[in-house]
mmCIF file of C-alpha atoms in Angstrom:
data_model
loop_
_atom_site.group_PDB
_atom_site.id
_atom_site.type_symbol
_atom_site.label_atom_id
_atom_site.label_comp_id
_atom_site.label_asym_id
_atom_site.label_seq_id
_atom_site.Cartn_x
_atom_site.Cartn_y
_atom_site.Cartn_z
ATOM 1 C CA MET A 1 -149.106 -85.477 108.603
ATOM 2 C CA ILE A 2 -148.232 -86.250 104.602
ATOM 3 C CA TYR A 3 -144.431 -86.798 103.526
ATOM 4 C CA ARG A 4 -143.922 -85.488 100.023
ATOM 5 C CA PHE A 5 -140.995 -87.496 98.518
ATOM 6 C CA ARG A 6 -139.094 -87.135 95.222
ATOM 7 C CA ILE A 7 -137.669 -90.607 94.398
ATOM 8 C CA ILE A 8 -134.782 -90.084 91.643
ATOM 9 C CA LEU A 9 -133.495 -92.946 89.506
ATOM 10 C CA ASP A 10 -129.770 -92.698 89.653
ATOM 11 C CA THR A 11 -129.156 -92.560 85.917
ATOM 12 C CA GLU A 12 -127.780 -89.976 83.245
ATOM 13 C CA GLU A 13 -131.505 -89.479 82.143
ATOM 14 C CA ASP A 14 -133.948 -87.501 84.282
ATOM 15 C CA VAL A 15 -136.261 -90.096 85.809
ATOM 16 C CA PHE A 16 -138.038 -89.292 89.012
ATOM 17 C CA ARG A 17 -141.484 -89.860 90.626
ATOM 18 C CA ASP A 18 -143.087 -87.476 93.485
ATOM 19 C CA ILE A 19 -145.091 -89.581 95.660
ATOM 20 C CA GLU A 20 -147.201 -88.404 98.713
ATOM 21 C CA ILE A 21 -147.677 -90.857 101.847
ATOM 22 C CA GLU A 22 -148.649 -90.724 105.351
ATOM 23 C CA GLN A 23 -145.692 -90.287 107.774
ATOM 24 C CA ASP A 24 -146.750 -93.439 109.719
ATOM 25 C CA ALA A 25 -146.827 -95.793 106.813
ATOM 26 C CA THR A 26 -144.225 -98.575 106.872
ATOM 27 C CA LEU A 27 -141.243 -98.694 104.587
ATOM 28 C CA GLU A 28 -142.639 -101.908 103.169
ATOM 29 C CA GLN A 29 -145.754 -99.650 102.008
ATOM 30 C CA PHE A 30 -143.398 -97.012 100.671
ATOM 31 C CA HIS A 31 -141.574 -99.973 98.946
ATOM 32 C CA ASN A 32 -144.669 -101.137 97.254
ATOM 33 C CA VAL A 33 -145.486 -97.572 96.055
ATOM 34 C CA ILE A 34 -141.953 -96.908 94.626
ATOM 35 C CA ASN A 35 -142.031 -100.162 92.859
ATOM 36 C CA GLN A 36 -145.634 -99.691 91.244
ATOM 37 C CA SER A 37 -144.850 -96.065 90.190
ATOM 38 C CA PHE A 38 -141.617 -97.200 88.498
ATOM 39 C CA GLY A 39 -143.319 -100.306 86.765
ATOM 40 C CA PHE A 40 -141.629 -103.086 88.751
ATOM 41 C CA ASP A 41 -143.221 -106.244 89.757
ATOM 42 C CA GLY A 42 -141.999 -105.930 93.326
ATOM 43 C CA MET A 43 -140.730 -109.591 93.437
ATOM 44 C CA GLU A 44 -137.084 -108.943 93.962
ATOM 45 C CA MET A 45 -134.961 -108.173 97.136
ATOM 46 C CA ALA A 46 -134.791 -104.615 98.279
ATOM 47 C CA SER A 47 -133.465 -102.261 100.997
ATOM 48 C CA PHE A 48 -133.734 -98.816 102.239
ATOM 49 C CA TYR A 49 -130.545 -96.997 103.533
ATOM 50 C CA ILE A 50 -130.407 -94.008 105.630
ATOM 51 C CA SER A 51 -128.347 -91.421 104.141
ATOM 52 C CA ASP A 52 -126.589 -88.260 104.919
ATOM 53 C CA GLU A 53 -126.312 -84.912 103.128
ATOM 54 C CA GLN A 54 -123.551 -86.490 100.758
ATOM 55 C CA TRP A 55 -125.690 -89.536 99.865
ATOM 56 C CA ASN A 56 -123.397 -91.840 101.793
ATOM 57 C CA GLN A 57 -124.946 -95.232 102.607
ATOM 58 C CA GLY A 58 -125.850 -95.604 106.099
ATOM 59 C CA GLU A 59 -128.015 -98.169 108.140
ATOM 60 C CA GLU A 60 -129.777 -100.936 106.062
ATOM 61 C CA ILE A 61 -133.458 -101.568 106.587
ATOM 62 C CA SER A 62 -134.167 -104.788 104.592
ATOM 63 C CA LEU A 63 -137.348 -106.139 102.823
ATOM 64 C CA PHE A 64 -136.579 -109.668 104.563
ATOM 65 C CA ASP A 65 -134.075 -110.818 107.487
ATOM 66 C CA MET A 66 -131.158 -112.476 105.562
ATOM 67 C CA SER A 67 -128.957 -112.202 108.774
ATOM 68 C CA GLU A 68 -129.436 -115.875 109.815
ATOM 69 C CA GLY A 69 -129.488 -114.610 113.389
ATOM 70 C CA ASN A 70 -125.973 -113.103 113.481
ATOM 71 C CA GLN A 71 -127.040 -109.338 113.924
ATOM 72 C CA PRO A 72 -130.242 -107.792 114.412
ATOM 73 C CA VAL A 73 -131.704 -106.135 111.236
ATOM 74 C CA ARG A 74 -134.349 -103.543 110.835
ATOM 75 C CA LEU A 75 -137.138 -104.707 108.644
ATOM 76 C CA MET A 76 -139.359 -102.579 106.350
ATOM 77 C CA ASN A 77 -142.626 -103.905 107.570
ATOM 78 C CA GLU A 78 -141.390 -102.985 111.261
ATOM 79 C CA THR A 79 -140.196 -99.461 110.400
ATOM 80 C CA SER A 80 -142.291 -96.389 109.926
ATOM 81 C CA LEU A 81 -141.269 -93.552 107.624
ATOM 82 C CA ILE A 82 -141.485 -91.081 110.370
ATOM 83 C CA ASP A 83 -138.751 -93.224 112.330
ATOM 84 C CA VAL A 84 -136.006 -92.914 109.534
ATOM 85 C CA ALA A 85 -137.164 -89.721 107.364
ATOM 86 C CA HIS A 86 -137.824 -86.246 108.829
ATOM 87 C CA GLU A 87 -136.771 -82.626 108.419
ATOM 88 C CA ALA A 88 -133.194 -83.442 109.982
ATOM 89 C CA SER A 89 -132.724 -86.473 108.201
ATOM 90 C CA PRO A 90 -134.578 -86.107 105.099
ATOM 91 C CA ARG A 91 -132.683 -88.628 102.793
ATOM 92 C CA LEU A 92 -132.535 -92.292 102.181
ATOM 93 C CA ILE A 93 -131.175 -94.618 99.478
ATOM 94 C CA TYR A 94 -133.456 -97.228 97.920
ATOM 95 C CA ILE A 95 -131.727 -100.397 96.077
ATOM 96 C CA TYR A 96 -134.236 -102.709 94.305
ATOM 97 C CA ASP A 97 -133.024 -105.967 92.708
ATOM 98 C CA PHE A 98 -129.507 -106.687 94.209
ATOM 99 C CA LEU A 99 -128.556 -108.526 90.853
ATOM 100 C CA SER A 100 -129.409 -105.405 88.837
ATOM 101 C CA MET A 101 -128.700 -102.858 91.329
ATOM 102 C CA TRP A 102 -131.585 -100.293 90.452
ATOM 103 C CA THR A 103 -130.516 -97.140 92.813
ATOM 104 C CA PHE A 104 -132.836 -94.368 93.850
ATOM 105 C CA LEU A 105 -132.262 -91.208 95.911
ATOM 106 C CA VAL A 106 -135.171 -90.535 98.077
ATOM 107 C CA GLU A 107 -135.459 -87.181 99.551
ATOM 108 C CA LEU A 108 -138.302 -85.674 101.738
ATOM 109 C CA ALA A 109 -139.317 -82.560 99.844
ATOM 110 C CA GLU A 110 -141.875 -81.578 102.287
ATOM 111 C CA ILE A 111 -144.334 -82.376 105.168
ATOM 112 C CA ALA A 112 -147.983 -81.213 104.406
ATOM 113 C CA GLU A 113 -151.287 -81.507 105.963
ATOM 114 C CA TYR A 114 -153.578 -84.356 105.232
ATOM 115 C CA GLU A 115 -156.407 -83.589 102.521
ATOM 116 C CA ASN A 116 -159.639 -84.827 103.028
ATOM 117 C CA GLY A 117 -161.008 -86.588 99.944
ATOM 118 C CA ARG A 118 -157.472 -87.525 98.836
ATOM 119 C CA GLU A 119 -156.331 -91.069 99.008
ATOM 120 C CA TYR A 120 -152.857 -91.826 100.299
ATOM 121 C CA PRO A 121 -150.284 -92.991 98.945
ATOM 122 C CA ASN A 122 -150.596 -90.672 95.958
ATOM 123 C CA VAL A 123 -148.257 -90.533 92.933
ATOM 124 C CA MET A 124 -148.219 -86.963 92.286
ATOM 125 C CA TYR A 125 -145.946 -86.591 89.229
ATOM 126 C CA VAL A 126 -144.234 -88.861 86.918
ATOM 127 C CA HIS A 127 -141.029 -87.586 84.961
ATOM 128 C CA GLY A 128 -139.168 -89.843 82.383
ATOM 129 C CA GLN A 129 -139.250 -93.608 81.291
ATOM 130 C CA ILE A 130 -137.331 -96.015 83.439
ATOM 131 C CA PRO A 131 -134.598 -97.920 81.005
ATOM 132 C CA GLU A 132 -134.916 -101.534 79.817
ATOM 133 C CA ASN A 133 -132.020 -102.282 81.967
ATOM 134 C CA ALA A 134 -130.431 -100.899 85.309
ATOM 135 C CA PRO A 135 -127.767 -98.320 84.744
ATOM 136 C CA ASP A 136 -124.235 -99.672 84.807
ATOM 137 C CA LYS A 137 -122.108 -98.480 87.704
ATOM 138 C CA GLU A 138 -118.955 -97.648 86.305
ATOM 139 C CA PHE A 139 -115.785 -98.169 88.734
ATOM 140 C CA LYS A 140 -112.540 -96.995 86.979
ATOM 141 C CA ALA A 141 -109.124 -98.161 87.819
ATOM 142 C CA ASP A 142 -108.070 -94.454 87.712
ATOM 143 C CA ASP A 143 -110.827 -93.419 89.927
ATOM 144 C CA LEU A 144 -109.711 -96.125 92.548
ATOM 145 C CA ASN A 145 -105.937 -95.033 92.081
ATOM 146 C CA ASP A 146 -106.877 -91.468 92.646
ATOM 147 C CA ALA A 147 -108.767 -92.326 95.819
ATOM 148 C CA ASN A 148 -106.249 -94.475 97.263
ATOM 149 C CA GLU A 149 -103.639 -92.126 96.932
ATOM 150 C CA GLU A 150 -105.791 -89.449 98.519
ATOM 151 C CA ASP A 151 -106.580 -91.681 101.546
ATOM 152 C CA GLY A 152 -103.024 -92.759 101.954
ATOM 153 C CA PHE A 153 -103.029 -96.088 100.367
ATOM 154 C CA LEU A 154 -100.536 -97.475 98.074
ATOM 155 C CA ASP A 155 -100.626 -96.894 94.311
ATOM 156 C CA LEU A 156 -100.781 -100.559 93.087
ATOM 157 C CA ASP A 157 -99.052 -99.611 89.644
ATOM 158 C CA ASP A 158 -95.955 -98.097 91.570
ATOM 159 C CA TYR A 159 -94.192 -101.673 92.008
ATOM 160 C CA ASP A 160 -91.098 -100.045 93.449
ATOM 161 C CA GLU A 161 -93.230 -98.858 96.489
ATOM 162 C CA LEU A 162 -94.572 -102.179 97.156
ATOM 163 C CA GLY A 163 -91.672 -103.462 99.293
ATOM 164 C CA PHE A 164 -91.225 -106.887 97.817
ATOM 165 C CA ASP A 165 -89.203 -108.482 94.898
ATOM 166 C CA GLU A 166 -91.507 -108.913 91.870
ATOM 167 C CA ASN A 167 -89.134 -111.676 90.637
ATOM 168 C CA TRP A 168 -89.449 -113.864 93.647
ATOM 169 C CA ASN A 169 -89.960 -117.175 91.964
#
């Protein structure tokens, strides 16, 4: 079977690629196709993460084992697409270059029959140009305070509730 994925760069502009690849291809092969289709040289660290319907980051599948033997790590070259992406779990997050944090939302759009005469992997559709630099990830203090209040955490701007004397020295 052939998997048809849409790979969307997490940015304000619409930048995505539609890729066909065999379901038994490894994640390393998929990583290489994604890099080529977006114009990266593929020389940076990368990982896939299994994701849920809300795009929450789950288990990591890494390009290289950087764990130094502490915990077993799933590796891209040992993991097939069919092992991590299927109709029940169609979403992955792909992060390329951990210094720049190029973040892509990867979704299995369709499972199709193999077509004779077509070479796989196949970049079916290209939309948008990748920006010169990775999009900034904005984390605002207000967002964190709102989230903390909702989660039952203390508001760090409310000193009276922290339970210590701020003039301690």
